Short mmCIF file of C-alpha atoms and ligand atoms in Angstrom, two decimals:
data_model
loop_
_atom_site.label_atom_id
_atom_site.label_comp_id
_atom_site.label_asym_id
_atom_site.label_seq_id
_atom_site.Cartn_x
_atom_site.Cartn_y
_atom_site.Cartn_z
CA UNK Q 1 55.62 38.00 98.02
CA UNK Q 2 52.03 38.30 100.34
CA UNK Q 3 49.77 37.71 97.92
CA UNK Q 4 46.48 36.65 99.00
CA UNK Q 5 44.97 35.68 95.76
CA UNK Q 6 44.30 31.81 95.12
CA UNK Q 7 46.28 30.36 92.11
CA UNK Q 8 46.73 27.31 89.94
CA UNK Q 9 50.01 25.53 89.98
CA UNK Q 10 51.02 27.50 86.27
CA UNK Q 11 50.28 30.95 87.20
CA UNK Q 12 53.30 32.62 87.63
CA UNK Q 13 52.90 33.37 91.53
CA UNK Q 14 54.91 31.49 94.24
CA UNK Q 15 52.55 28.92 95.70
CA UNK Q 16 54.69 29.09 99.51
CA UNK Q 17 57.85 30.39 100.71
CA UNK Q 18 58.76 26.80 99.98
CA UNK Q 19 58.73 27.27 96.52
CA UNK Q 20 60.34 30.05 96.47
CA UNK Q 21 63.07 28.74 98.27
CA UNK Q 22 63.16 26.18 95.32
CA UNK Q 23 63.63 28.93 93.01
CA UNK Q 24 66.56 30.58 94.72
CA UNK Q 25 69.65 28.80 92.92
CA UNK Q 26 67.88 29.26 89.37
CA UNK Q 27 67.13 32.74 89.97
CA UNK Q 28 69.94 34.56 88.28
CA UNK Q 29 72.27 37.01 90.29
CA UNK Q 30 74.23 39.15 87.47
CA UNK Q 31 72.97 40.84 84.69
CA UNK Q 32 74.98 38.45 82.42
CA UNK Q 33 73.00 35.61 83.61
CA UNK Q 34 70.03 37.12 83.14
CA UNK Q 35 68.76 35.63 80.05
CA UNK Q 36 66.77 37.74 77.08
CA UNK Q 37 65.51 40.70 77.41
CA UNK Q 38 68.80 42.10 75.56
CA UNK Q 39 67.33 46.07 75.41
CA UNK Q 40 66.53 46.05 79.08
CA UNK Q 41 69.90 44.55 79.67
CA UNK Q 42 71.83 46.95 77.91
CA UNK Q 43 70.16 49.68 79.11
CA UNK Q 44 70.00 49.04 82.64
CA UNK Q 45 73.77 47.99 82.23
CA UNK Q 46 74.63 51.67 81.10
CA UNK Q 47 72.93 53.27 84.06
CA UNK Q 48 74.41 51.10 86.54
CA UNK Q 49 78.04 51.38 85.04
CA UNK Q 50 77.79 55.27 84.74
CA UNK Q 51 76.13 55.53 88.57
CA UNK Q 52 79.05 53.29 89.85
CA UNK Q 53 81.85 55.62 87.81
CA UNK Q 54 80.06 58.79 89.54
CA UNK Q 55 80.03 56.93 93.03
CA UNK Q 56 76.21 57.89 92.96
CA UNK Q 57 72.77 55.73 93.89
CA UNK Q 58 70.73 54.54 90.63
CA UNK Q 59 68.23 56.51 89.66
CA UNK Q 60 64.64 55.28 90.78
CA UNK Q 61 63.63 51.99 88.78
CA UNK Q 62 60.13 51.27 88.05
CA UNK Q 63 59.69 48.02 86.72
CA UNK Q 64 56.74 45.93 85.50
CA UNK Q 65 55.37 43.20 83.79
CA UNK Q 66 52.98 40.41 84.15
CA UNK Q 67 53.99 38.10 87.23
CA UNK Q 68 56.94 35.51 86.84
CA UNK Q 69 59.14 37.48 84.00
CA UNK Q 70 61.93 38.59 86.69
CA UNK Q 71 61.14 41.83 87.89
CA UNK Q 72 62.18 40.72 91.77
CA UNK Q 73 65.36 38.84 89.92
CA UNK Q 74 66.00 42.13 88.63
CA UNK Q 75 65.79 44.54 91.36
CA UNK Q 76 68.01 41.58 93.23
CA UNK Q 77 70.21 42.04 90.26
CA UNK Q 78 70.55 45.64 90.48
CA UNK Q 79 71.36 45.57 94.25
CA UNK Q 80 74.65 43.16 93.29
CA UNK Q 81 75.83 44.81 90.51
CA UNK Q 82 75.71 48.36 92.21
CA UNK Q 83 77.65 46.13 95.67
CA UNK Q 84 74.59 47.76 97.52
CA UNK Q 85 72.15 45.90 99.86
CA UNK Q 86 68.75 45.09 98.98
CA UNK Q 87 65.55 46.16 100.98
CA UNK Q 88 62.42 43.80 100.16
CA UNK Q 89 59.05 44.52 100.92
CA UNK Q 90 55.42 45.04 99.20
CA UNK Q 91 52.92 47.56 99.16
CA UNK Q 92 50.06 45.67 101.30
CA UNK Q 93 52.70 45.49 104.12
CA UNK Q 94 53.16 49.13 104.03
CA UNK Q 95 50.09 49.89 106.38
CA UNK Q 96 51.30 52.59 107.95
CA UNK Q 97 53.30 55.60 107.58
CA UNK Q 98 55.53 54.17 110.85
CA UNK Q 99 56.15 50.80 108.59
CA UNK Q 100 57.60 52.67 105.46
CA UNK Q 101 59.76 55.24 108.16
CA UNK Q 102 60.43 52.10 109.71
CA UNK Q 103 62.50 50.58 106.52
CA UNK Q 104 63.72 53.97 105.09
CA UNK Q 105 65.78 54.36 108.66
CA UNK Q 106 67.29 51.40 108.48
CA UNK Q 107 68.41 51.89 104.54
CA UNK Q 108 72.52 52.48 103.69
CA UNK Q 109 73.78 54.68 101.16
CA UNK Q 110 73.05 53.13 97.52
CA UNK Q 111 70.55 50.87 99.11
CA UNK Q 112 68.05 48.93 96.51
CA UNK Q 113 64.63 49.62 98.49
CA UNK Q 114 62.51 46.96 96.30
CA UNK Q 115 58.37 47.37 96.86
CA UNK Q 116 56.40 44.95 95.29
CA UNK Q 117 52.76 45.55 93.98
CA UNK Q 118 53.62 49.83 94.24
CA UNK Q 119 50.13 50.19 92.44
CA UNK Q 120 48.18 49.19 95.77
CA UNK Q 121 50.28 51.63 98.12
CA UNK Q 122 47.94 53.83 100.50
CA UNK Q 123 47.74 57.52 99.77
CA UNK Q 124 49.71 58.71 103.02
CA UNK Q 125 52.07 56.11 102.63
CA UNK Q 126 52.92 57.43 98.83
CA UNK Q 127 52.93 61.17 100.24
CA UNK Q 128 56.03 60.61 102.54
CA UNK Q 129 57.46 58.11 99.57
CA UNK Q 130 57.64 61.25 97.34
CA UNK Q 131 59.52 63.23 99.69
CA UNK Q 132 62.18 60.34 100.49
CA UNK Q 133 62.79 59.71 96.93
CA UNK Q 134 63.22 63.51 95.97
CA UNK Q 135 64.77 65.05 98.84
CA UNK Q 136 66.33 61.56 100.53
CA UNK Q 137 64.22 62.94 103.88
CA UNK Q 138 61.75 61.42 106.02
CA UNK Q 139 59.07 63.97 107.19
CA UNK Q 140 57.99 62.42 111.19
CA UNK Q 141 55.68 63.58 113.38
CA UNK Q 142 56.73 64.29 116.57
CA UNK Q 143 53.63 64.08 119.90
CA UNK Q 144 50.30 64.06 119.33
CA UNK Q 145 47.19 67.03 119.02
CA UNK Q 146 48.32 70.89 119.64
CA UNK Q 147 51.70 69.82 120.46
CA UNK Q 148 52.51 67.98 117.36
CA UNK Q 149 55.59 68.81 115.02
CA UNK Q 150 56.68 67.65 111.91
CA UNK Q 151 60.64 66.73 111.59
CA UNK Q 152 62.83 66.15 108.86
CA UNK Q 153 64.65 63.46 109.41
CA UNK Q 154 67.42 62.97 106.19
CA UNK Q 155 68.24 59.71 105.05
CA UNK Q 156 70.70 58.06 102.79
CA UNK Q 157 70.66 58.40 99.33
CA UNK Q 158 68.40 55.08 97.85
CA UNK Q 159 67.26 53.38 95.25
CA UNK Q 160 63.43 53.15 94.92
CA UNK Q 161 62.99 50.16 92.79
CA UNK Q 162 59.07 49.71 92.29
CA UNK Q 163 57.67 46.57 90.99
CA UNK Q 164 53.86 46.51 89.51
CA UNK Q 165 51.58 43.97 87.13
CA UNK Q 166 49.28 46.88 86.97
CA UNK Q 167 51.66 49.71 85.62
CA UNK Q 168 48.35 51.86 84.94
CA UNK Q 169 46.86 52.09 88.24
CA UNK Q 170 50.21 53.65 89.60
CA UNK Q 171 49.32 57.34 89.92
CA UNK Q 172 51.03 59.32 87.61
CA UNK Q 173 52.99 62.07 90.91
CA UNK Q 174 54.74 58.38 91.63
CA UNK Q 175 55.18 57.33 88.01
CA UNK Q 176 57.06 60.56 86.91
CA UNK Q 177 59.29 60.34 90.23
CA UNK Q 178 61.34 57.27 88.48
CA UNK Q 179 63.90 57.95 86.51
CA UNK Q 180 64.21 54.66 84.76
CA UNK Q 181 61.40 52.86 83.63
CA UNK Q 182 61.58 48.86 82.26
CA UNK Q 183 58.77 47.35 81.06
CA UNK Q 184 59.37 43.28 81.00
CA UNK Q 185 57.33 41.21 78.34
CA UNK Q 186 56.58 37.92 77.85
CA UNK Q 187 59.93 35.98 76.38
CA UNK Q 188 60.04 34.56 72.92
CA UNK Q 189 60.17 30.63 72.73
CA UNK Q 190 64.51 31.14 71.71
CA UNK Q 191 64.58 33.12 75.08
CA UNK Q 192 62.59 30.42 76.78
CA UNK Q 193 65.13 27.47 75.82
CA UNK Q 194 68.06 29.36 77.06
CA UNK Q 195 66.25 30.06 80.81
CA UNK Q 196 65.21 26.36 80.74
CA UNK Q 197 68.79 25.11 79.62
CA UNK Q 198 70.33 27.21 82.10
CA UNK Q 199 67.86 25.71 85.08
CA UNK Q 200 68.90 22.51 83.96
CA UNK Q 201 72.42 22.67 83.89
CA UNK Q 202 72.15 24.44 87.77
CA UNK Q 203 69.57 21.39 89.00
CA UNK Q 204 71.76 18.98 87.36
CA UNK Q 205 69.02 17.30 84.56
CA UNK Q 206 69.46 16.81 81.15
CA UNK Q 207 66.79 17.24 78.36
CA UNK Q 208 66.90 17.46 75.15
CA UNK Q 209 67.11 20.00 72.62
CA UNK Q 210 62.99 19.26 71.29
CA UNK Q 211 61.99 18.28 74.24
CA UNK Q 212 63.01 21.81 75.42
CA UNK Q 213 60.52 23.51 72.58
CA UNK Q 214 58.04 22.16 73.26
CA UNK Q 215 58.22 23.10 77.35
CA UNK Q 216 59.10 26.35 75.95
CA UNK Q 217 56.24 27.11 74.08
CA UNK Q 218 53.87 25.86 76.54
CA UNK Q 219 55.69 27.94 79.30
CA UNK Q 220 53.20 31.03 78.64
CA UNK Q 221 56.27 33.25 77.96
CA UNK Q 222 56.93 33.17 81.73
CA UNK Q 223 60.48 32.13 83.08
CA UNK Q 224 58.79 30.94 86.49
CA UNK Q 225 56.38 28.56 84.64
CA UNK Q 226 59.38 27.24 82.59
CA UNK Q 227 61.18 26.92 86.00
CA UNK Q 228 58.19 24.61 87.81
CA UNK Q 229 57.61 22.87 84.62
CA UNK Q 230 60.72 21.91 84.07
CA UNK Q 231 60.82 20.49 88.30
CA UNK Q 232 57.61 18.59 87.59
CA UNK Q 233 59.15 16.83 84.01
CA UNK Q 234 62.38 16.22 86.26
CA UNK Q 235 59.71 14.15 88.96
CA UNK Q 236 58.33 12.12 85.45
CA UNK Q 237 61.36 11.66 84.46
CA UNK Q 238 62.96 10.09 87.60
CA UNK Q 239 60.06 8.08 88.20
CA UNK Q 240 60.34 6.76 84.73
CA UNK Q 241 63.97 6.20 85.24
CA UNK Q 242 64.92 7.73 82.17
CA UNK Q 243 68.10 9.37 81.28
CA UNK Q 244 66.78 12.50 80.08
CA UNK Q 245 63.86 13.96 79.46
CA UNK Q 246 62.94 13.88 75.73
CA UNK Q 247 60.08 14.92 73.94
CA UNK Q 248 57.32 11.91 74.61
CA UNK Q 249 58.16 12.01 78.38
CA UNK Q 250 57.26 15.67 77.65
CA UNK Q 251 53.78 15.11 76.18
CA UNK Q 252 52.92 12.59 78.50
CA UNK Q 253 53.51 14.48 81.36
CA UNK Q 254 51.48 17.86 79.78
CA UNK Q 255 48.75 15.74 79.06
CA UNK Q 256 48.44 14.47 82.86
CA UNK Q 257 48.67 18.12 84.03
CA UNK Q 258 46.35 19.05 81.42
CA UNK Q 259 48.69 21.34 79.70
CA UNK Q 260 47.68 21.98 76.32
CA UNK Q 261 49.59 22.66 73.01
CA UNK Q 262 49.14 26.48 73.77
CA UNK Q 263 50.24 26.46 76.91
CA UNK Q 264 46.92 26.83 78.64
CA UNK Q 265 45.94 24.90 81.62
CA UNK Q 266 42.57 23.94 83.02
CA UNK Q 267 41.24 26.61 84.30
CA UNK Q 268 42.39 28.97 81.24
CA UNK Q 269 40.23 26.90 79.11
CA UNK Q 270 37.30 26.72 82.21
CA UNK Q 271 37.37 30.78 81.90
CA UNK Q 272 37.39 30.82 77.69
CA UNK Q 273 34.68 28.39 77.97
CA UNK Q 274 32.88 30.69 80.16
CA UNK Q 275 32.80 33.21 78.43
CA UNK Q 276 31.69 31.36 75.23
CA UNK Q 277 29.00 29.70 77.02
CA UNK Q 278 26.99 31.73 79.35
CA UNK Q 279 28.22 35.42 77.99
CA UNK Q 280 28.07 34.32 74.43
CA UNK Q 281 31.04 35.40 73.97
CA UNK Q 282 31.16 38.47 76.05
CA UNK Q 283 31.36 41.18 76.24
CA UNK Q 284 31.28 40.35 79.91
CA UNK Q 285 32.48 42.57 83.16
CA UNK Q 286 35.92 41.12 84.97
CA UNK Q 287 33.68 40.88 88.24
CA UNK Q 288 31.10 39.08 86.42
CA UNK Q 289 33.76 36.52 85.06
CA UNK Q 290 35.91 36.15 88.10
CA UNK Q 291 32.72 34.72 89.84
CA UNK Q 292 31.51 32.08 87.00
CA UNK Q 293 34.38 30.90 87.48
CA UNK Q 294 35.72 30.73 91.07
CA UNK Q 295 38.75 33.34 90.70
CA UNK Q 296 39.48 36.52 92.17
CA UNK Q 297 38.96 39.81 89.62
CA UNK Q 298 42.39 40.42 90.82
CA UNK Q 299 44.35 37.15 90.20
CA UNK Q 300 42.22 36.82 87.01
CA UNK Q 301 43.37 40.30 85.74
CA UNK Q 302 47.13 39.66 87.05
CA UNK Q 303 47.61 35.92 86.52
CA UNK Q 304 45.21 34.36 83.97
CA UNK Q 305 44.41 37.27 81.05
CA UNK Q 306 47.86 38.62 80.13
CA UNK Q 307 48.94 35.54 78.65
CA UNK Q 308 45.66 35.14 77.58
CA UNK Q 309 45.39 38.02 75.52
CA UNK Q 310 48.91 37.47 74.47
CA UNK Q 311 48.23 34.47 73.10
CA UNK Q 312 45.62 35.83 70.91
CA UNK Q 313 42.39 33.90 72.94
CA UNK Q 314 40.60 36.79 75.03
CA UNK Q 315 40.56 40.63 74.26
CA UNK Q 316 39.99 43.18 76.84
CA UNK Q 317 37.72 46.36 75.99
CA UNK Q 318 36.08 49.24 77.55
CA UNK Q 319 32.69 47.10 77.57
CA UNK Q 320 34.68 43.86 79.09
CA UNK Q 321 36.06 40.18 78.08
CA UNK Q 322 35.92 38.91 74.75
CA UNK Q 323 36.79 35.25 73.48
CA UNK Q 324 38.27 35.79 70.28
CA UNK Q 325 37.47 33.52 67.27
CA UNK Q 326 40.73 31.79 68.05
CA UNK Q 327 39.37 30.59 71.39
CA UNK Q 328 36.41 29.24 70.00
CA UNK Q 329 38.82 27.21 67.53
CA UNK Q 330 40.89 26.39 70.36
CA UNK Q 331 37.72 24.88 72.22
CA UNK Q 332 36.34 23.05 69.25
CA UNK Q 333 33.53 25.11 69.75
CA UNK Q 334 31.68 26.69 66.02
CA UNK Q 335 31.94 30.17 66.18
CA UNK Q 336 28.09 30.21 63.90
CA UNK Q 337 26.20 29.42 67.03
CA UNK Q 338 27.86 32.35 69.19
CA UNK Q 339 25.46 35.42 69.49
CA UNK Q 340 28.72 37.10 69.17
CA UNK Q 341 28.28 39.42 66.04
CA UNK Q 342 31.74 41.84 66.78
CA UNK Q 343 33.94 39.18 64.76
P1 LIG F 401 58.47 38.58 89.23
O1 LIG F 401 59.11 39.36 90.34
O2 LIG F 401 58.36 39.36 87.95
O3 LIG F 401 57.17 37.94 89.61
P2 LIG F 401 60.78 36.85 89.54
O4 LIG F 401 61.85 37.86 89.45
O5 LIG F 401 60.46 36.33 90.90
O6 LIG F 401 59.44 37.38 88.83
O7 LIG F 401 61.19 35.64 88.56
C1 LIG F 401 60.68 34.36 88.72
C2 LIG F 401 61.74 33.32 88.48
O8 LIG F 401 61.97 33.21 87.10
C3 LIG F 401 63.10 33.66 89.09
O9 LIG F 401 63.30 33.01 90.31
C4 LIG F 401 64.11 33.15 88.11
O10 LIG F 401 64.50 31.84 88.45
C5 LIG F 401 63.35 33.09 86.81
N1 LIG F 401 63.70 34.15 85.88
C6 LIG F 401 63.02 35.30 85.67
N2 LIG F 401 63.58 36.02 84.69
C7 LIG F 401 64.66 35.33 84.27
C8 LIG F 401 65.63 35.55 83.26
N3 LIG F 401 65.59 36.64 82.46
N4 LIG F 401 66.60 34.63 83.10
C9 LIG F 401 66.63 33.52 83.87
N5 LIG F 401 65.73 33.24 84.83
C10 LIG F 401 64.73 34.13 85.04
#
């Protein structure tokens, strides 16, 4: 949803509404076809049974995770299983207090109210979210100067579900306000191959069981990168006229989009080599970094760095970015000649 920041074709953002689009008949609409993530399942599937028994909203969910891993799916999920409508929005739309009163009016009982990005909300805007997720009132000011008067205006009981990549820069008043709190991680290759099997069955393409693997472990852990990946192998594939798309139709088609065996793209490697190369290996400031090489701080720190770290190539301290020894292996650059004495 909105985002602003430029991104390559792997990150896990949506490029356009178009692709998104795309997505909709892979994106999965019941917990049971939600794939991996079995503790988050089962938990989430106890709350929602017991509020349905009770005849009661959910709780408050706070989810987050790097982007791409299915907190929207979710949220959508939640809204189906509970038979309740789903709200959508995103902080940065939330400009003023009138916008969020706006939405809250219009919500039914049990409603899923989703916000995306809750980290960047605007103080005010968080003030009257407290009181609607407590209290299920709206607090409105009526007129303007000396004659101004606050109302309470009640609304139906909802279901706050608040989506973040940045779970620390929510303020902790919001944090504790959620009663249910998933954290989604990158998926195991196994997990991987299921989500990609699945997309294939639903857009009709076969590929086999290696080929698969390998897409899975260059996927970066992210469902939504397995998703476009596997659309761009079904365009080789066609073009090729092939039955299916095996393992060398695989490789080939990495190597043109200048995937590597880790599952790092172009501009992963441009910001590893950066570091390597003019910060000697860092320690170097996120600012610093984002402009040698062309990025936002923000879509570095939301898009490029998890997986990065993940993956064992770049490790974030209080003093900034370092490449780790297995980027420089990774690179083919000799670690010897690094000024880089902290490994
Ligand atoms: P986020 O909101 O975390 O950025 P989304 O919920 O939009 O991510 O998920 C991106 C896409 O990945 C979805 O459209 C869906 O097709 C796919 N996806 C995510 N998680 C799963 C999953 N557990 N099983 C199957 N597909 C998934």
């Amino acid at each position: 949803m909105g985002h602003e920041h430029k991104h390559s074709v792997l990150s896990g953002e949506p490029e356009a509404d178009e692709e998104q689009e795309k997505e909709s008949p892979l994106r999965p609409r019941l917990l049971s076809e939600f794939q991996g993530q079995a503790a988050i399942k089962d938990n989430l599937s106890v709350f929602i049974r017991a509020a349905r028994n009770r005849g009661e909203a959910l709780d408050h969910i706070f989810i987050s995770g790097p982007p791409g891993l299915g907190k929207t799916t979710l949220a959508g999920i939640v809204a189906n299983e509970m038979n309740a409508e789903l709200v959508m929005t995103s902080a940065p739309a939330l400009d003023k207090a009138k916008d969020l009163a706006g939405l809250l009016t219009t919500l039914k009982d049990h409603s899923i109210f989703f916000i995306d990005e809750i980290h960047r909300l605007k103080p005010a805007i968080e003030e009257m979210l407290y009181i609607a997720m407590e209290d299920f009132e709206l607090d409105f000011v009526i007129g303007q100067g000396a004659g101004a008067r606050t109302v309470r205006i009640p609304i139906p009981p909802f279901t706050l579900a608040g989506a973040t990549t940045k779970p620390g820069r929510v303020s902790s008043p919001l944090y504790t306000r959620f009663g249910i709190t998933l954290r989604i991680d990158f998926y195991p290759v196994e997990e991987l191959c299921e989500i990609i099997q699945r997309s294939a069955g639903i857009l009709n393409i076969r590929i086999d069981d290696p080929a698969s693997r390998l897409l899975a472990m260059c996927a970066r852990g992210t469902p939504r990168v397995a998703n476009r990946l596997l659309r761009r192998l079904r365009d080789f594939c066609q073009v090729d006229g092939r039955p299916q798309i095996d393992e060398e139709l695989t490789r080939k088609a990495f190597q043109r989009l200048q995937i590597d065996e880790a599952g790092l793209e172009h501009q992963d490697r441009e910001i590893l080599r950066a570091i390597i190369e003019k910060y000697h290996g860092g320690p170097v400031g996120v600012e610093t970094l984002a402009i040698a090489v062309g990025e936002s701080a923000d879509s570095l720190e939301d898009f490029y760095e998890p997986y990065l770290v993940q993956a064992g190539f770049l490790q974030r301290t209080a003093r900034g970015r370092l490449a780790t020894p297995r980027a420089y292996s990774h690179l083919g650059i000799p670690l010897v000649h690094s000024e880089n004495t902290l490994f």
